[in-house]
């Protein structure tokens, strides 16, 4: 059994990790920390876990995380970078669901996240945990930077086109829509039901922190810098991201076949039949990314539709996938969940 | 392996049966019928099932349901009563998720359902499939009448009080609220998002078909007729029923202990700690009924709060529970699902 | 022109007052205070008011509220009772949308609101602002206690029955459901969209602050104390309250005629035809209470369905109605709004 | 008083016309037709109109529409083109809210709408009813083709850039999101709450009927054909369209000033301050289009955010605006509505 700890268990990525890990046959949940709620039973805060999790939240300092085999950070940005070194030194493997180790270029990270990086020397070692790109490196990684939710949906949609060199990478557009759970379980006015329901808006148009992460990933695939306009939107639903991706084709190709081949052996990417329009609910609760590729009116613009559950493939599910890879388990362990529809 | 057929697989109870049975280790899905959609792949209609169900809908007449060990009817009222006899004669065990076999008194059934009963002689044989009441009878039943969604939530909430003889059964009130999936996957104006979202209403106050079913179940527990006012409401959400139950106490008692003892060995009823308010989302996707019992201001009125997922404990999950009982399997087989929260 | 000030303009009752008053032909909006947002343009916080309100929020201390003819308090409980005396002394008439002056019995108020009352001598003078009961007193009042949202919906539904002496008032039940705007525009986790959407729950079953207010109003109508069980619920919508009211009839009567006659001359209470089920959306944005009365299955239980928009008839609209009465204006001035449906 | 008739009053554009016209001081509602519901009181179907509309739906053949001064067609596509000629001949002015007269090129119309045009000779005469472009022509028009909802939001967002010749019109992208009321009040499975809530999807990517309408309007502004990729999406809300528009800038300019100047005298277009992100709820129930213009990261891509209420500025409100223009009334008559927020 793999002894697993979770730092910061009271947010949405935390409770989603618990939902998935509670039924993971090789995982023993050992510690779930929360500074504010230490001593509270986890299932008192989240009654959905009654019968599945009988732990209490523990204080981070007394949680003996260093006795674990693996620790997930489901914390705000800036926490994991302070604690990862000690855990790694104690032989614990670390998966950070926040952004601390995603961006390789330290000044870029510091500019977008507005703080000095506490542990730049680990950034180079950290493996970006997108299994469809870095599967082999993840298997042996000590430290995995779990991708952001938007970056997962956008990269998986663009990668086949860019890897094949088919599109103009100087002018990519990602118009992305997220459910409000992406904003986290935080007391804020903007995501109250009475504010966010029955309405729709863009946000962060001048610049969103996921922009450099996406650009880094696409540039690696392209072999050069890419030009990207990324516009996130808030949509009145709980879970789900829908990315609508636009690019200009340079060379003709069978796009449907390209996508199907690229992801033929991927357990968590599902290329839909030609002409499809994936719904976010078709992946609700599951670790799947469903993708459709279109070329409207036979023109030069390729439109890719990519949907994920932001809390699963966009966060906790992908983190469990990474755990499975790191510990040599079948990739779908604990992730074999049929989406909840309706 | 148990060979299972589903008649009427295109509604919400049908797709929910598929979601649960797709991961049932002892079930082999053999046929899913749909008169209107015969020949269509199931996962083309429900992409959430891609990778889990590779069957096509078959025409009811050509589906060889009589080769199955068990058949679920996920059909409108009035269908199962026409087909059950032939299946039973062929040795197939039948679980009807509609109302055809729920009401023992034929005139009462015919009055509320507005049609002549096609098969009254089977009504007496049919076992009402509420495991918390009829577990032993279900195990040997050939024909199970799966309870309605409201009746499940209301009966489980009232039963401990009535069985213990603590409350005045001449004047019970059940104020119940349901998500719109309870209305089924039917093209109707009233349950369009643009009609039903951001609004709330009662319906069927003069009389709802679940009234006689609930009264029958409560009368059996009470040993006499009961007086019940039942008011269902439509609430703007997809899944979930919340029943708020009111009764007048006759004899003092430790209600919390009463409820805990009544359901101590029930795998799918969870009595919450005193003072709790269950949320429907705490059972989303799961076969659990969560219950809290209150006595506000120390008065004579007992208030019971009972929540279920109408498509699971209120329909498909309870049907799978019945299947497990009928075939001697562990009761939680395929039902060990952590609710999806948020 | 009536010079009007609003204390606490950043909550939902504040912005709703602004929506209604912006088109009030006899009102000149003079000051809108907010301690936290002083200096901010109102329409920067609420872009829906662009073109209608060009004021900035002012600091309460510098807002010269005593120059107004009337001041609305759209503040949390406990504020108006500290400031009302000075305003009244300056000749300003006051309408409090919070609870400070609603409960006549000071110890009861202090018990439920958890603070000492700062101004008990004004409580006796304050007029409870339910026009359907206190119209004449409101016209001459200096200080109006605007009713709570639940109390408005529940009292209007019960009053005809109680005033006529038709029902047993020892055992009334009010099962009420509210949209989340009733919780106010406050940064709290419980009313985040990701928490409150697609779910339903009761809250405050042991006791809710609106219980004594409702009981006081019903007792006045009954001429004696009443027994009331009041269970509020949170429903996943923005606006609207639906109260489902249960009582036992003592004397036979034509209930439909009773309700129609009671409210025949009321501009803001609409008794629906027999057999109706009012939807909350049918009053969205309007100051109307729609009511239907049922006697299911011809039994002894009377069921009344009463819907309001909690921010209009349950708060700001009723406050404007009171203003109109206090200043001798036509009652519907600025309240002649067609509900927004869908 | 202008005598007004509405053909097809039972859909969402019909009831929205009624909401607005009920308070129009110069309009006398004379006839509202519905083939299916003739004889039914309008306010029995739409209780929100109780007290405002006391008409019954009349049969189209017996409604004496030719006695009206103006008739709105709130019908499916293909109806107005069969009836407009007779009305015009009788001296009635016609506003069609469907698509029959929007596309000047008949073969294009017939291809996208899948039927032969019944009245091509009127297409040339019809004035496209976008007041911000065709105000003068509308004033004298006998027949106005009221714009589609998406075309309104998209054109108003693109027009300043295109009219000024600032952007490359060969490669425009319009990523648009609509609430489900845009699909109409029709009994269909796809827009049930249980299907469309808590989910998000694109639709019509290969081609949507509003594409040629938008291209026609933009081409007129550009003076040449334009290249446009238009992707509509369904978002889980009732009302509202959010268009996110992308284009490549050719010539540097002060975009904020450009937009402000273009719409300085328009009563129903509101250019937000630089850096803004309009929400659809900020125009809920109102005839306003709110627009923000961005140039993310100082790059070559201009992003315009444009929101409307699809039933008001995108349908009924714009139709009333056209009526006001046609009859020489102040443009905002009956349209001076403060948006409903929250």
Short mmCIF file of N, CA, C and O in Angstrom, two decimals, chain B residues 175-273:
data_model
loop_
_atom_site.label_atom_id
_atom_site.label_comp_id
_atom_site.label_asym_id
_atom_site.label_seq_id
_atom_site.Cartn_x
_atom_site.Cartn_y
_atom_site.Cartn_z
N UNK B 175 -43.75 17.26 2.44
CA UNK B 175 -43.47 18.35 1.51
C UNK B 175 -42.19 17.96 0.79
O UNK B 175 -41.11 17.98 1.37
N UNK B 176 -42.33 17.59 -0.48
CA UNK B 176 -41.19 17.00 -1.20
C UNK B 176 -40.77 17.87 -2.37
O UNK B 176 -41.61 18.51 -3.02
N UNK B 177 -39.46 17.91 -2.61
CA UNK B 177 -38.90 18.74 -3.67
C UNK B 177 -38.04 17.86 -4.55
O UNK B 177 -37.14 17.17 -4.06
N UNK B 178 -38.23 17.95 -5.86
CA UNK B 178 -37.48 17.09 -6.77
C UNK B 178 -36.76 17.90 -7.83
O UNK B 178 -37.26 18.91 -8.31
N UNK B 179 -35.59 17.43 -8.23
CA UNK B 179 -34.95 17.92 -9.44
C UNK B 179 -35.74 17.50 -10.66
O UNK B 179 -36.58 16.60 -10.61
N UNK B 180 -35.46 18.16 -11.78
CA UNK B 180 -36.31 17.96 -12.97
C UNK B 180 -36.05 16.65 -13.70
O UNK B 180 -36.86 16.25 -14.53
N UNK B 181 -34.96 15.96 -13.41
CA UNK B 181 -34.78 14.67 -14.07
C UNK B 181 -35.88 13.70 -13.68
O UNK B 181 -36.13 12.72 -14.38
N UNK B 182 -36.54 13.98 -12.56
CA UNK B 182 -37.68 13.16 -12.17
C UNK B 182 -38.81 13.18 -13.18
O UNK B 182 -39.64 12.27 -13.22
N UNK B 183 -38.85 14.20 -14.01
CA UNK B 183 -39.90 14.28 -15.03
C UNK B 183 -39.56 13.46 -16.25
O UNK B 183 -40.37 13.34 -17.17
N UNK B 184 -38.37 12.90 -16.30
CA UNK B 184 -37.99 12.04 -17.41
C UNK B 184 -37.38 12.79 -18.57
O UNK B 184 -37.40 14.02 -18.62
N UNK B 185 -36.84 12.00 -19.49
CA UNK B 185 -36.19 12.56 -20.68
C UNK B 185 -37.22 12.61 -21.80
O UNK B 185 -37.22 11.81 -22.72
N UNK B 186 -38.12 13.58 -21.66
CA UNK B 186 -39.23 13.71 -22.60
C UNK B 186 -39.28 15.13 -23.13
O UNK B 186 -39.05 16.09 -22.38
N UNK B 187 -39.62 15.27 -24.40
CA UNK B 187 -39.72 16.59 -25.02
C UNK B 187 -40.97 17.29 -24.51
O UNK B 187 -42.07 17.02 -24.99
N UNK B 188 -40.82 18.13 -23.53
CA UNK B 188 -41.95 18.86 -22.95
C UNK B 188 -41.51 20.28 -22.65
O UNK B 188 -40.36 20.52 -22.27
N UNK B 189 -42.45 21.20 -22.77
CA UNK B 189 -42.10 22.60 -22.53
C UNK B 189 -41.82 22.87 -21.05
O UNK B 189 -40.90 23.59 -20.69
N UNK B 190 -42.60 22.27 -20.19
CA UNK B 190 -42.53 22.62 -18.77
C UNK B 190 -41.19 22.38 -18.11
O UNK B 190 -40.89 23.01 -17.09
N UNK B 191 -40.43 21.47 -18.65
CA UNK B 191 -39.13 21.18 -18.02
C UNK B 191 -37.95 21.67 -18.86
O UNK B 191 -36.81 21.30 -18.61
N UNK B 192 -38.21 22.53 -19.84
CA UNK B 192 -37.12 23.22 -20.52
C UNK B 192 -36.32 24.02 -19.50
O UNK B 192 -36.87 24.53 -18.53
N UNK B 193 -35.03 24.16 -19.75
CA UNK B 193 -34.23 25.00 -18.87
C UNK B 193 -34.81 26.40 -18.79
O UNK B 193 -34.89 27.00 -17.71
N UNK B 194 -35.24 26.94 -19.93
CA UNK B 194 -35.74 28.31 -19.92
C UNK B 194 -37.07 28.45 -19.17
O UNK B 194 -37.49 29.56 -18.84
N UNK B 195 -37.73 27.34 -18.90
CA UNK B 195 -38.97 27.38 -18.12
C UNK B 195 -38.72 27.07 -16.64
O UNK B 195 -39.32 27.67 -15.75
N UNK B 196 -37.89 26.07 -16.38
CA UNK B 196 -37.78 25.52 -15.03
C UNK B 196 -36.60 26.07 -14.24
O UNK B 196 -36.58 25.95 -13.01
N UNK B 197 -35.62 26.67 -14.91
CA UNK B 197 -34.48 27.21 -14.17
C UNK B 197 -34.87 28.49 -13.46
O UNK B 197 -35.80 29.19 -13.87
N UNK B 198 -34.17 28.78 -12.39
CA UNK B 198 -34.35 30.01 -11.65
C UNK B 198 -35.81 30.24 -11.27
O UNK B 198 -36.28 31.37 -11.23
N UNK B 199 -36.49 29.16 -10.97
CA UNK B 199 -37.88 29.25 -10.53
C UNK B 199 -38.19 28.04 -9.65
O UNK B 199 -37.43 27.08 -9.60
N UNK B 200 -39.30 28.09 -8.97
CA UNK B 200 -39.70 27.03 -8.05
C UNK B 200 -41.21 27.00 -8.02
O UNK B 200 -41.87 28.03 -8.00
N UNK B 201 -41.77 25.80 -8.02
CA UNK B 201 -43.22 25.70 -7.95
C UNK B 201 -43.64 24.36 -7.37
O UNK B 201 -42.90 23.36 -7.44
N UNK B 202 -44.81 24.32 -6.79
CA UNK B 202 -45.48 23.07 -6.45
C UNK B 202 -46.23 22.58 -7.68
O UNK B 202 -46.48 23.33 -8.62
N UNK B 203 -46.54 21.30 -7.68
CA UNK B 203 -47.40 20.77 -8.75
C UNK B 203 -48.17 19.59 -8.17
O UNK B 203 -47.79 19.02 -7.15
N UNK B 204 -49.25 19.26 -8.83
CA UNK B 204 -50.00 18.08 -8.40
C UNK B 204 -50.55 18.17 -6.99
O UNK B 204 -50.73 17.15 -6.34
N UNK B 205 -50.83 19.37 -6.50
CA UNK B 205 -51.33 19.46 -5.14
C UNK B 205 -52.68 18.74 -4.97
O UNK B 205 -52.90 18.06 -3.97
N UNK B 206 -53.57 18.83 -5.95
CA UNK B 206 -54.83 18.10 -5.77
C UNK B 206 -54.64 16.58 -5.68
O UNK B 206 -55.47 15.89 -5.10
N UNK B 207 -53.56 16.06 -6.25
CA UNK B 207 -53.36 14.62 -6.17
C UNK B 207 -52.24 14.17 -7.09
O UNK B 207 -52.24 14.52 -8.28
N UNK B 208 -51.29 13.40 -6.59
CA UNK B 208 -50.14 12.93 -7.37
C UNK B 208 -50.11 11.41 -7.24
O UNK B 208 -50.43 10.85 -6.20
N UNK B 209 -49.70 10.75 -8.31
CA UNK B 209 -49.75 9.28 -8.36
C UNK B 209 -48.93 8.60 -7.27
O UNK B 209 -49.15 7.42 -6.98
N UNK B 210 -47.99 9.31 -6.72
CA UNK B 210 -47.19 8.68 -5.67
C UNK B 210 -47.91 8.67 -4.31
O UNK B 210 -47.45 8.02 -3.38
N UNK B 211 -49.01 9.42 -4.23
CA UNK B 211 -49.75 9.46 -2.97
C UNK B 211 -50.23 8.07 -2.53
O UNK B 211 -49.95 7.64 -1.41
N UNK B 212 -50.97 7.33 -3.39
CA UNK B 212 -51.43 6.01 -2.93
C UNK B 212 -50.28 5.05 -2.64
O UNK B 212 -50.40 4.19 -1.75
N UNK B 213 -49.18 5.17 -3.37
CA UNK B 213 -48.04 4.28 -3.11
C UNK B 213 -47.45 4.54 -1.73
O UNK B 213 -47.16 3.62 -0.97
N UNK B 214 -47.31 5.82 -1.40
CA UNK B 214 -46.76 6.15 -0.08
C UNK B 214 -47.73 5.71 1.02
O UNK B 214 -47.33 5.12 2.02
N UNK B 215 -49.01 5.99 0.80
CA UNK B 215 -50.00 5.64 1.83
C UNK B 215 -50.04 4.12 2.06
O UNK B 215 -50.16 3.65 3.20
N UNK B 216 -49.91 3.37 0.98
CA UNK B 216 -49.90 1.91 1.11
C UNK B 216 -48.72 1.45 1.98
O UNK B 216 -48.86 0.61 2.87
N UNK B 217 -47.55 2.03 1.71
CA UNK B 217 -46.36 1.62 2.46
C UNK B 217 -46.44 2.03 3.93
O UNK B 217 -46.06 1.27 4.83
N UNK B 218 -46.93 3.24 4.16
CA UNK B 218 -47.02 3.71 5.55
C UNK B 218 -48.11 2.96 6.31
O UNK B 218 -47.97 2.68 7.51
N UNK B 219 -49.20 2.64 5.61
CA UNK B 219 -50.29 1.90 6.26
C UNK B 219 -49.80 0.52 6.70
O UNK B 219 -50.14 0.03 7.78
N UNK B 220 -49.00 -0.12 5.86
CA UNK B 220 -48.47 -1.42 6.24
C UNK B 220 -47.63 -1.31 7.52
O UNK B 220 -47.73 -2.14 8.41
N UNK B 221 -46.85 -0.25 7.60
CA UNK B 221 -46.02 -0.08 8.80
C UNK B 221 -46.88 0.27 10.03
O UNK B 221 -46.58 -0.15 11.15
N UNK B 222 -47.94 1.02 9.79
CA UNK B 222 -48.77 1.48 10.91
C UNK B 222 -49.76 0.42 11.37
O UNK B 222 -50.21 0.44 12.51
N UNK B 223 -50.10 -0.46 10.47
CA UNK B 223 -51.14 -1.42 10.79
C UNK B 223 -52.53 -0.86 10.61
O UNK B 223 -53.52 -1.49 10.99
N UNK B 224 -52.63 0.31 10.04
CA UNK B 224 -53.94 0.90 9.75
C UNK B 224 -53.79 1.98 8.68
O UNK B 224 -52.66 2.39 8.36
N UNK B 225 -54.90 2.41 8.16
CA UNK B 225 -54.87 3.50 7.19
C UNK B 225 -54.16 4.72 7.79
O UNK B 225 -54.25 4.96 9.00
N UNK B 226 -53.52 5.50 6.93
CA UNK B 226 -52.90 6.73 7.41
C UNK B 226 -53.48 7.92 6.65
O UNK B 226 -53.96 7.77 5.52
N UNK B 227 -53.44 9.08 7.27
CA UNK B 227 -53.82 10.32 6.60
C UNK B 227 -52.55 11.05 6.18
O UNK B 227 -51.66 11.29 7.00
N UNK B 228 -52.47 11.36 4.90
CA UNK B 228 -51.23 11.96 4.40
C UNK B 228 -51.55 13.09 3.44
O UNK B 228 -52.35 12.93 2.51
N UNK B 229 -50.93 14.24 3.66
CA UNK B 229 -50.95 15.30 2.66
C UNK B 229 -49.57 15.32 2.01
O UNK B 229 -48.56 15.45 2.68
N UNK B 230 -49.56 15.15 0.68
CA UNK B 230 -48.30 15.03 -0.05
C UNK B 230 -48.24 16.14 -1.10
O UNK B 230 -49.09 16.21 -1.99
N UNK B 231 -47.27 17.02 -0.98
CA UNK B 231 -47.13 18.12 -1.94
C UNK B 231 -45.75 18.05 -2.59
O UNK B 231 -44.73 18.33 -1.95
N UNK B 232 -45.71 17.66 -3.87
CA UNK B 232 -44.43 17.66 -4.58
C UNK B 232 -44.14 19.02 -5.20
O UNK B 232 -45.06 19.76 -5.55
N UNK B 233 -42.87 19.32 -5.31
CA UNK B 233 -42.43 20.59 -5.90
C UNK B 233 -41.31 20.32 -6.91
O UNK B 233 -40.55 19.35 -6.75
N UNK B 234 -41.21 21.20 -7.88
CA UNK B 234 -40.13 21.13 -8.87
C UNK B 234 -39.06 22.16 -8.50
O UNK B 234 -39.35 23.34 -8.36
N UNK B 235 -37.82 21.69 -8.33
CA UNK B 235 -36.75 22.60 -7.95
C UNK B 235 -35.71 22.64 -9.07
O UNK B 235 -35.50 21.64 -9.75
N UNK B 236 -35.10 23.80 -9.31
CA UNK B 236 -34.26 23.95 -10.50
C UNK B 236 -32.89 23.29 -10.36
O UNK B 236 -31.87 23.97 -10.25
N UNK B 237 -32.89 21.98 -10.34
CA UNK B 237 -31.65 21.22 -10.33
C UNK B 237 -31.90 19.94 -11.11
O UNK B 237 -33.05 19.62 -11.44
N UNK B 238 -30.85 19.23 -11.41
CA UNK B 238 -30.99 18.05 -12.26
C UNK B 238 -31.43 16.85 -11.43
O UNK B 238 -32.44 16.22 -11.72
N UNK B 239 -30.67 16.52 -10.42
CA UNK B 239 -30.92 15.32 -9.62
C UNK B 239 -31.21 15.70 -8.17
O UNK B 239 -30.68 16.69 -7.68
N UNK B 240 -31.92 14.79 -7.50
CA UNK B 240 -32.08 14.93 -6.07
C UNK B 240 -33.52 15.11 -5.66
O UNK B 240 -34.31 15.78 -6.33
N UNK B 241 -33.86 14.47 -4.54
CA UNK B 241 -35.14 14.72 -3.88
C UNK B 241 -34.84 15.06 -2.42
O UNK B 241 -33.99 14.43 -1.79
N UNK B 242 -35.54 16.07 -1.94
CA UNK B 242 -35.48 16.44 -0.53
C UNK B 242 -36.90 16.34 -0.01
O UNK B 242 -37.78 17.08 -0.46
N UNK B 243 -37.14 15.43 0.92
CA UNK B 243 -38.46 15.34 1.54
C UNK B 243 -38.38 15.93 2.94
O UNK B 243 -37.51 15.57 3.73
N UNK B 244 -39.28 16.86 3.21
CA UNK B 244 -39.41 17.44 4.54
C UNK B 244 -40.72 16.91 5.12
O UNK B 244 -41.78 17.18 4.57
N UNK B 245 -40.60 16.16 6.20
CA UNK B 245 -41.73 15.40 6.71
C UNK B 245 -42.14 15.93 8.07
O UNK B 245 -41.29 16.17 8.94
N UNK B 246 -43.45 16.09 8.24
CA UNK B 246 -43.98 16.64 9.48
C UNK B 246 -44.96 15.65 10.10
O UNK B 246 -45.85 15.14 9.40
N UNK B 247 -44.82 15.43 11.39
CA UNK B 247 -45.81 14.62 12.10
C UNK B 247 -45.86 15.08 13.55
O UNK B 247 -44.94 15.74 14.04
N UNK B 248 -46.95 14.71 14.23
CA UNK B 248 -47.15 15.10 15.63
C UNK B 248 -46.80 13.92 16.51
O UNK B 248 -47.34 12.82 16.35
N UNK B 249 -45.94 14.19 17.47
CA UNK B 249 -45.51 13.11 18.34
C UNK B 249 -46.57 12.85 19.41
O UNK B 249 -47.21 13.77 19.93
N UNK B 250 -46.76 11.55 19.71
CA UNK B 250 -47.73 11.18 20.74
C UNK B 250 -47.02 10.78 22.04
O UNK B 250 -47.55 10.96 23.13
N UNK B 251 -45.84 10.18 21.89
CA UNK B 251 -45.13 9.64 23.03
C UNK B 251 -43.69 10.11 22.96
O UNK B 251 -43.09 10.08 21.88
N UNK B 252 -43.15 10.55 24.03
CA UNK B 252 -41.78 11.03 24.02
C UNK B 252 -40.80 9.89 23.74
O UNK B 252 -41.07 8.74 24.11
N UNK B 253 -39.69 10.22 23.15
CA UNK B 253 -38.71 9.18 22.83
C UNK B 253 -37.42 9.85 22.38
O UNK B 253 -37.40 11.03 22.03
N UNK B 254 -36.35 9.09 22.40
CA UNK B 254 -35.06 9.57 21.87
C UNK B 254 -35.06 9.32 20.37
O UNK B 254 -34.74 8.22 19.90
N UNK B 255 -35.46 10.33 19.63
CA UNK B 255 -35.67 10.13 18.20
C UNK B 255 -34.36 9.82 17.47
O UNK B 255 -34.34 9.02 16.54
N UNK B 256 -33.30 10.50 17.88
CA UNK B 256 -32.02 10.25 17.23
C UNK B 256 -31.63 8.77 17.37
O UNK B 256 -31.24 8.11 16.39
N UNK B 257 -31.74 8.25 18.58
CA UNK B 257 -31.40 6.84 18.80
C UNK B 257 -32.33 5.92 18.03
O UNK B 257 -31.91 4.90 17.46
N UNK B 258 -33.59 6.29 17.99
CA UNK B 258 -34.57 5.48 17.25
C UNK B 258 -34.16 5.32 15.79
O UNK B 258 -34.13 4.21 15.25
N UNK B 259 -33.85 6.43 15.17
CA UNK B 259 -33.47 6.38 13.75
C UNK B 259 -32.15 5.62 13.56
O UNK B 259 -32.00 4.83 12.64
N UNK B 260 -31.20 5.87 14.42
CA UNK B 260 -29.91 5.20 14.26
C UNK B 260 -30.07 3.69 14.40
O UNK B 260 -29.45 2.92 13.66
N UNK B 261 -30.89 3.27 15.35
CA UNK B 261 -31.07 1.83 15.54
C UNK B 261 -31.83 1.20 14.37
O UNK B 261 -31.51 0.11 13.91
N UNK B 262 -32.86 1.91 13.92
CA UNK B 262 -33.66 1.35 12.83
C UNK B 262 -32.81 1.03 11.60
O UNK B 262 -33.02 0.04 10.91
N UNK B 263 -31.82 1.91 11.35
CA UNK B 263 -31.05 1.77 10.11
C UNK B 263 -29.60 1.33 10.36
O UNK B 263 -28.76 1.45 9.46
N UNK B 264 -29.33 0.82 11.55
CA UNK B 264 -27.94 0.50 11.91
C UNK B 264 -27.29 -0.47 10.93
O UNK B 264 -26.11 -0.34 10.59
N UNK B 265 -28.04 -1.40 10.42
CA UNK B 265 -27.43 -2.40 9.55
C UNK B 265 -27.78 -2.19 8.08
O UNK B 265 -27.54 -3.06 7.25
N UNK B 266 -28.35 -1.05 7.78
CA UNK B 266 -28.71 -0.80 6.39
C UNK B 266 -27.54 -0.16 5.64
O UNK B 266 -27.06 0.90 6.04
N UNK B 267 -27.11 -0.77 4.54
CA UNK B 267 -25.94 -0.21 3.84
C UNK B 267 -26.23 1.10 3.13
O UNK B 267 -25.31 1.85 2.84
N UNK B 268 -27.49 1.39 2.86
CA UNK B 268 -27.78 2.56 2.03
C UNK B 268 -28.65 3.60 2.72
O UNK B 268 -29.25 4.45 2.06
N UNK B 269 -28.75 3.53 4.02
CA UNK B 269 -29.42 4.60 4.75
C UNK B 269 -28.46 5.14 5.79
O UNK B 269 -27.90 4.38 6.59
N UNK B 270 -28.24 6.43 5.77
CA UNK B 270 -27.25 7.08 6.63
C UNK B 270 -27.97 8.10 7.51
O UNK B 270 -28.45 9.12 7.01
N UNK B 271 -28.06 7.81 8.79
CA UNK B 271 -28.66 8.75 9.72
C UNK B 271 -27.59 9.74 10.18
O UNK B 271 -26.57 9.35 10.76
N UNK B 272 -27.82 11.00 9.90
CA UNK B 272 -26.83 12.03 10.21
C UNK B 272 -26.86 12.37 11.70
O UNK B 272 -27.86 12.11 12.38
N UNK B 273 -25.78 12.96 12.20
CA UNK B 273 -25.76 13.38 13.60
C UNK B 273 -26.90 14.36 13.90
O UNK B 273 -27.38 15.07 13.01
#
